[in-house]
PDB file of C-alpha atoms in Angstrom:
ATOM      1  CA  UNK W   1      -4.968  -8.323   5.372  1.00 90.00           C
ATOM      2  CA  UNK W   2      -3.517  -7.857   8.854  1.00 90.00           C
ATOM      3  CA  UNK W   3      -5.862 -10.605  10.132  1.00 90.00           C
ATOM      4  CA  UNK W   4      -4.551 -12.842   7.353  1.00 93.00           C
ATOM      5  CA  UNK W   5      -0.991 -11.934   8.381  1.00 95.00           C
ATOM      6  CA  UNK W   6      -1.887 -12.998  11.930  1.00 94.00           C
ATOM      7  CA  UNK W   7      -3.010 -16.396  10.594  1.00 94.00           C
ATOM      8  CA  UNK W   8       0.164 -16.689   8.563  1.00 95.00           C
ATOM      9  CA  UNK W   9       2.304 -15.914  11.609  1.00 97.00           C
ATOM     10  CA  UNK W  10       0.461 -18.492  13.726  1.00 96.00           C
ATOM     11  CA  UNK W  11       0.936 -21.171  11.055  1.00 95.00           C
ATOM     12  CA  UNK W  12       4.565 -20.260  10.258  1.00 96.00           C
ATOM     13  CA  UNK W  13       5.978 -19.581  13.737  1.00 96.00           C
ATOM     14  CA  UNK W  14       8.272 -22.163  15.310  1.00 96.00           C
ATOM     15  CA  UNK W  15       6.247 -23.655  18.210  1.00 95.00           C
ATOM     16  CA  UNK W  16       9.317 -24.408  20.338  1.00 96.00           C
ATOM     17  CA  UNK W  17      10.533 -20.831  19.938  1.00 96.00           C
ATOM     18  CA  UNK W  18       7.086 -19.501  20.908  1.00 96.00           C
ATOM     19  CA  UNK W  19       7.170 -21.554  24.083  1.00 96.00           C
ATOM     20  CA  UNK W  20      10.717 -20.440  24.911  1.00 96.00           C
ATOM     21  CA  UNK W  21       9.787 -16.755  24.389  1.00 95.00           C
ATOM     22  CA  UNK W  22       6.487 -17.106  26.236  1.00 95.00           C
ATOM     23  CA  UNK W  23       4.564 -15.851  23.231  1.00 95.00           C
ATOM     24  CA  UNK W  24       0.907 -16.791  22.911  1.00 94.00           C
ATOM     25  CA  UNK W  25      -0.592 -17.301  19.457  1.00 90.00           C
ATOM     26  CA  UNK W  26      -3.032 -14.403  20.001  1.00 91.00           C
ATOM     27  CA  UNK W  27      -0.085 -12.006  20.445  1.00 95.00           C
ATOM     28  CA  UNK W  28       1.255 -12.694  16.953  1.00 96.00           C
ATOM     29  CA  UNK W  29      -1.472 -10.860  15.005  1.00 95.00           C
ATOM     30  CA  UNK W  30      -1.127  -7.459  16.726  1.00 96.00           C
ATOM     31  CA  UNK W  31       2.672  -7.661  16.711  1.00 96.00           C
ATOM     32  CA  UNK W  32       2.644  -8.626  13.035  1.00 96.00           C
ATOM     33  CA  UNK W  33       0.417  -5.637  12.314  1.00 96.00           C
ATOM     34  CA  UNK W  34       2.981  -3.385  14.049  1.00 97.00           C
ATOM     35  CA  UNK W  35       5.751  -4.868  11.907  1.00 97.00           C
ATOM     36  CA  UNK W  36       3.838  -4.255   8.684  1.00 96.00           C
ATOM     37  CA  UNK W  37       3.025  -0.680   9.728  1.00 96.00           C
ATOM     38  CA  UNK W  38       6.672   0.009  10.614  1.00 97.00           C
ATOM     39  CA  UNK W  39       8.163  -1.497   7.469  1.00 96.00           C
ATOM     40  CA  UNK W  40       5.330  -0.389   5.190  1.00 95.00           C
ATOM     41  CA  UNK W  41       5.811   3.184   6.364  1.00 94.00           C
ATOM     42  CA  UNK W  42       9.528   2.876   5.667  1.00 93.00           C
ATOM     43  CA  UNK W  43       8.762   1.574   2.178  1.00 92.00           C
ATOM     44  CA  UNK W  44       6.294   4.339   1.329  1.00 90.00           C
ATOM     45  CA  UNK W  45       8.402   7.147   2.766  1.00 89.00           C
ATOM     46  CA  UNK W  46      11.517   5.828   1.042  1.00 86.00           C
ATOM     47  CA  UNK W  47       9.814   5.526  -2.323  1.00 82.00           C
ATOM     48  CA  UNK W  48       7.860   8.772  -2.129  1.00 82.00           C
ATOM     49  CA  UNK W  49      10.431  11.153  -0.597  1.00 79.00           C
ATOM     50  CA  UNK W  50      12.546  11.599  -3.760  1.00 77.00           C
ATOM     51  CA  UNK W  51       9.402  11.888  -5.866  1.00 77.00           C
ATOM     52  CA  UNK W  52       7.865  14.471  -3.531  1.00 78.00           C
ATOM     53  CA  UNK W  53      11.096  16.494  -3.624  1.00 77.00           C
ATOM     54  CA  UNK W  54      11.089  16.568  -7.414  1.00 76.00           C
ATOM     55  CA  UNK W  55       7.382  17.436  -7.572  1.00 77.00           C
ATOM     56  CA  UNK W  56       7.925  20.261  -5.062  1.00 76.00           C
ATOM     57  CA  UNK W  57      10.884  21.539  -7.083  1.00 76.00           C
ATOM     58  CA  UNK W  58       8.846  21.470 -10.329  1.00 78.00           C
ATOM     59  CA  UNK W  59       5.144  21.576  -9.386  1.00 78.00           C
ATOM     60  CA  UNK W  60       2.413  20.815 -11.894  1.00 82.00           C
ATOM     61  CA  UNK W  61       1.135  24.061 -13.416  1.00 87.00           C
ATOM     62  CA  UNK W  62      -2.436  23.422 -12.262  1.00 90.00           C
ATOM     63  CA  UNK W  63      -1.583  22.557  -8.654  1.00 89.00           C
ATOM     64  CA  UNK W  64      -3.091  25.672  -7.104  1.00 92.00           C
ATOM     65  CA  UNK W  65      -6.354  25.287  -9.028  1.00 95.00           C
ATOM     66  CA  UNK W  66      -6.479  21.578  -8.206  1.00 94.00           C
ATOM     67  CA  UNK W  67      -6.093  22.332  -4.489  1.00 94.00           C
ATOM     68  CA  UNK W  68      -8.738  25.054  -4.670  1.00 97.00           C
ATOM     69  CA  UNK W  69     -11.197  22.685  -6.327  1.00 97.00           C
ATOM     70  CA  UNK W  70     -10.844  20.264  -3.396  1.00 97.00           C
ATOM     71  CA  UNK W  71     -13.039  22.716  -1.450  1.00 97.00           C
ATOM     72  CA  UNK W  72     -15.979  22.127  -3.781  1.00 97.00           C
ATOM     73  CA  UNK W  73     -18.761  19.971  -2.264  1.00 98.00           C
ATOM     74  CA  UNK W  74     -18.931  17.591  -5.243  1.00 98.00           C
ATOM     75  CA  UNK W  75     -15.169  17.160  -5.282  1.00 98.00           C
ATOM     76  CA  UNK W  76     -15.172  16.542  -1.522  1.00 98.00           C
ATOM     77  CA  UNK W  77     -17.791  13.851  -1.987  1.00 98.00           C
ATOM     78  CA  UNK W  78     -15.798  12.276  -4.843  1.00 98.00           C
ATOM     79  CA  UNK W  79     -12.629  12.247  -2.726  1.00 98.00           C
ATOM     80  CA  UNK W  80     -14.472  10.741   0.249  1.00 98.00           C
ATOM     81  CA  UNK W  81     -15.863   8.006  -1.995  1.00 98.00           C
ATOM     82  CA  UNK W  82     -12.393   7.398  -3.445  1.00 97.00           C
ATOM     83  CA  UNK W  83     -10.668   6.981  -0.046  1.00 97.00           C
ATOM     84  CA  UNK W  84     -11.183   3.189   0.357  1.00 96.00           C
ATOM     85  CA  UNK W  85      -9.576   2.661  -3.050  1.00 96.00           C
ATOM     86  CA  UNK W  86      -6.540   4.805  -2.144  1.00 95.00           C
ATOM     87  CA  UNK W  87      -6.076   2.908   1.107  1.00 95.00           C
ATOM     88  CA  UNK W  88      -6.447  -0.485  -0.600  1.00 95.00           C
ATOM     89  CA  UNK W  89      -3.815   0.456  -3.191  1.00 94.00           C
ATOM     90  CA  UNK W  90      -1.372   1.390  -0.417  1.00 94.00           C
ATOM     91  CA  UNK W  91      -2.008  -1.902   1.354  1.00 94.00           C
ATOM     92  CA  UNK W  92      -1.532  -3.774  -1.926  1.00 93.00           C
ATOM     93  CA  UNK W  93       1.890  -2.163  -2.466  1.00 92.00           C
ATOM     94  CA  UNK W  94       2.991  -2.854   1.090  1.00 94.00           C
ATOM     95  CA  UNK W  95       1.864  -6.480   1.282  1.00 95.00           C
ATOM     96  CA  UNK W  96       2.995  -7.360  -2.242  1.00 94.00           C
ATOM     97  CA  UNK W  97       6.505  -6.136  -1.527  1.00 93.00           C
ATOM     98  CA  UNK W  98       6.544  -7.595   1.998  1.00 96.00           C
ATOM     99  CA  UNK W  99       5.717 -11.027   0.585  1.00 95.00           C
ATOM    100  CA  UNK W 100       8.182 -10.604  -2.270  1.00 94.00           C
ATOM    101  CA  UNK W 101      10.983  -9.638   0.124  1.00 95.00           C
ATOM    102  CA  UNK W 102      10.232 -12.632   2.361  1.00 95.00           C
ATOM    103  CA  UNK W 103      10.295 -14.951  -0.636  1.00 94.00           C
ATOM    104  CA  UNK W 104      13.611 -13.589  -1.927  1.00 93.00           C
ATOM    105  CA  UNK W 105      15.207 -13.679   1.553  1.00 93.00           C
ATOM    106  CA  UNK W 106      13.785 -17.124   2.268  1.00 95.00           C
ATOM    107  CA  UNK W 107      11.857 -15.979   5.314  1.00 96.00           C
ATOM    108  CA  UNK W 108       9.671 -18.880   6.320  1.00 95.00           C
ATOM    109  CA  UNK W 109       6.417 -16.964   6.462  1.00 96.00           C
ATOM    110  CA  UNK W 110       3.404 -18.035   4.489  1.00 95.00           C
ATOM    111  CA  UNK W 111       2.503 -15.363   1.927  1.00 94.00           C
ATOM    112  CA  UNK W 112      -0.419 -13.027   2.561  1.00 94.00           C
ATOM    113  CA  UNK W 113      -0.842 -10.819  -0.536  1.00 93.00           C
ATOM    114  CA  UNK W 114      -4.055 -12.077  -2.183  1.00 92.00           C
ATOM    115  CA  UNK W 115      -2.951 -11.754  -5.804  1.00 86.00           C
ATOM    116  CA  UNK W 116       0.123 -13.827  -4.963  1.00 84.00           C
ATOM    117  CA  UNK W 117      -1.734 -16.430  -2.953  1.00 87.00           C
ATOM    118  CA  UNK W 118      -4.967 -16.559  -4.926  1.00 87.00           C
ATOM    119  CA  UNK W 119      -6.935 -16.093  -1.694  1.00 88.00           C
ATOM    120  CA  UNK W 120     -10.393 -15.459  -3.146  1.00 91.00           C
ATOM    121  CA  UNK W 121     -11.860 -14.356   0.185  1.00 90.00           C
ATOM    122  CA  UNK W 122      -9.328 -11.547   0.492  1.00 90.00           C
ATOM    123  CA  UNK W 123      -9.662 -10.648  -3.187  1.00 91.00           C
ATOM    124  CA  UNK W 124     -13.419 -10.232  -2.710  1.00 92.00           C
ATOM    125  CA  UNK W 125     -12.844  -7.866   0.214  1.00 92.00           C
ATOM    126  CA  UNK W 126     -10.694  -5.535  -1.884  1.00 93.00           C
ATOM    127  CA  UNK W 127     -12.822  -2.406  -2.469  1.00 95.00           C
ATOM    128  CA  UNK W 128     -11.020  -1.149  -5.587  1.00 95.00           C
ATOM    129  CA  UNK W 129     -13.400  -2.454  -8.269  1.00 95.00           C
ATOM    130  CA  UNK W 130     -16.576  -1.525  -6.374  1.00 96.00           C
ATOM    131  CA  UNK W 131     -15.193   1.928  -5.601  1.00 97.00           C
ATOM    132  CA  UNK W 132     -14.243   2.550  -9.230  1.00 97.00           C
ATOM    133  CA  UNK W 133     -17.769   1.571 -10.325  1.00 97.00           C
ATOM    134  CA  UNK W 134     -19.350   3.852  -7.709  1.00 97.00           C
ATOM    135  CA  UNK W 135     -17.109   6.725  -8.769  1.00 97.00           C
ATOM    136  CA  UNK W 136     -17.994   6.199 -12.446  1.00 97.00           C
ATOM    137  CA  UNK W 137     -21.717   6.286 -11.593  1.00 97.00           C
ATOM    138  CA  UNK W 138     -21.199   9.425  -9.489  1.00 97.00           C
ATOM    139  CA  UNK W 139     -19.296  11.212 -12.252  1.00 97.00           C
ATOM    140  CA  UNK W 140     -21.730  10.106 -14.968  1.00 97.00           C
ATOM    141  CA  UNK W 141     -24.665  11.426 -12.919  1.00 97.00           C
ATOM    142  CA  UNK W 142     -22.994  14.708 -12.002  1.00 97.00           C
ATOM    143  CA  UNK W 143     -23.393  18.029 -13.759  1.00 96.00           C
ATOM    144  CA  UNK W 144     -20.716  19.692 -11.630  1.00 97.00           C
ATOM    145  CA  UNK W 145     -18.289  21.718 -13.716  1.00 97.00           C
ATOM    146  CA  UNK W 146     -15.958  21.859 -10.728  1.00 97.00           C
ATOM    147  CA  UNK W 147     -15.856  18.054 -10.547  1.00 98.00           C
ATOM    148  CA  UNK W 148     -15.224  17.714 -14.292  1.00 97.00           C
ATOM    149  CA  UNK W 149     -12.418  20.284 -14.081  1.00 97.00           C
ATOM    150  CA  UNK W 150     -10.961  18.547 -11.006  1.00 97.00           C
ATOM    151  CA  UNK W 151     -10.895  15.203 -12.814  1.00 97.00           C
ATOM    152  CA  UNK W 152      -9.271  16.728 -15.908  1.00 97.00           C
ATOM    153  CA  UNK W 153      -6.582  18.456 -13.818  1.00 96.00           C
ATOM    154  CA  UNK W 154      -6.088  15.274 -11.748  1.00 95.00           C
ATOM    155  CA  UNK W 155      -5.425  13.327 -14.927  1.00 95.00           C
ATOM    156  CA  UNK W 156      -2.907  15.928 -16.099  1.00 93.00           C
ATOM    157  CA  UNK W 157      -1.250  15.944 -12.663  1.00 90.00           C
ATOM    158  CA  UNK W 158      -1.012  12.126 -12.743  1.00 90.00           C
ATOM    159  CA  UNK W 159       0.676  12.274 -16.154  1.00 89.00           C
ATOM    160  CA  UNK W 160       3.162  14.860 -14.883  1.00 85.00           C
ATOM    161  CA  UNK W 161       3.791  12.791 -11.756  1.00 84.00           C
ATOM    162  CA  UNK W 162       4.412   9.640 -13.818  1.00 82.00           C
ATOM    163  CA  UNK W 163       7.101  11.515 -15.755  1.00 81.00           C
ATOM    164  CA  UNK W 164       8.734  12.570 -12.471  1.00 79.00           C
ATOM    165  CA  UNK W 165       8.599   9.002 -11.166  1.00 76.00           C
ATOM    166  CA  UNK W 166      10.231   7.708 -14.322  1.00 77.00           C
ATOM    167  CA  UNK W 167      12.991  10.326 -14.066  1.00 76.00           C
ATOM    168  CA  UNK W 168      13.606   9.694 -10.347  1.00 71.00           C
ATOM    169  CA  UNK W 169      13.642   5.893 -10.418  1.00 66.00           C
ATOM    170  CA  UNK W 170      16.969   4.329  -9.651  1.00 62.00           C
ATOM    171  CA  UNK W 171      17.732   0.703 -10.506  1.00 58.00           C
ATOM    172  CA  UNK W 172      19.468   0.356  -7.147  1.00 63.00           C
ATOM    173  CA  UNK W 173      16.414   1.401  -5.153  1.00 67.00           C
ATOM    174  CA  UNK W 174      13.709  -1.168  -5.430  1.00 76.00           C
ATOM    175  CA  UNK W 175      10.869  -1.657  -2.983  1.00 72.00           C
ATOM    176  CA  UNK W 176      12.747  -4.669  -1.633  1.00 81.00           C
ATOM    177  CA  UNK W 177      15.509  -2.394  -0.346  1.00 87.00           C
ATOM    178  CA  UNK W 178      13.146  -0.846   2.147  1.00 91.00           C
ATOM    179  CA  UNK W 179      12.373  -4.176   3.850  1.00 94.00           C
ATOM    180  CA  UNK W 180      16.040  -4.977   4.447  1.00 93.00           C
ATOM    181  CA  UNK W 181      16.179  -6.182   8.062  1.00 93.00           C
ATOM    182  CA  UNK W 182      12.518  -7.072   8.562  1.00 96.00           C
ATOM    183  CA  UNK W 183      13.609 -10.670   9.162  1.00 94.00           C
ATOM    184  CA  UNK W 184      15.023  -9.575  12.561  1.00 95.00           C
ATOM    185  CA  UNK W 185      11.631  -8.302  13.634  1.00 97.00           C
ATOM    186  CA  UNK W 186       9.984 -11.462  12.336  1.00 97.00           C
ATOM    187  CA  UNK W 187      12.544 -13.601  14.172  1.00 97.00           C
ATOM    188  CA  UNK W 188      11.257 -12.014  17.397  1.00 96.00           C
ATOM    189  CA  UNK W 189       7.943 -13.653  16.505  1.00 97.00           C
ATOM    190  CA  UNK W 190       9.699 -16.977  15.888  1.00 97.00           C
ATOM    191  CA  UNK W 191       9.673 -16.776  12.121  1.00 97.00           C
ATOM    192  CA  UNK W 192      12.817 -18.391  10.790  1.00 95.00           C
ATOM    193  CA  UNK W 193      14.857 -17.449   7.714  1.00 92.00           C
ATOM    194  CA  UNK W 194      17.189 -19.374   5.429  1.00 80.00           C
ATOM    195  CA  UNK W 195      17.149 -22.846   3.985  1.00 67.00           C
TER     196      UNK W 195
END
């Protein structure tokens, strides 16, 4: 996705501005990646901080057992297999909201998020479906009681967390709020905003 953002920056940047700033096209990708990391971190921390505070104040009853089960070899393997899916979901949230913010604020940057652009090549690279299938096969073939218990507790924890998220959500705080000002960083890369 960051490589696609680099392409988008190269296509969308004002050529005259690039010349004036002495920016080469190959500098845009790495600098765009830094922008997404900075603003994506701000988004995730801003959205998760109030949720984490509420979860800490009222932890799920099975939290200690869930944490203990993470030491089991089968659970460790499951979590390692699941990691690409967790990372992809984070990237999806960041890029979807980054593109949405740019659209709303009329930032002249070609969209990157594959579900929004229909970019089939990027959609095929998303590991979520393949990871879910591999996890299903792993669970179906496992006789581990610890893994079964971990999955049951994880499901209960997710339900409890969803209730906390619903209670914490504020109509004033949308993901778009956390990108407020990104257009200044993009302007440094010669990406214009406005009509």
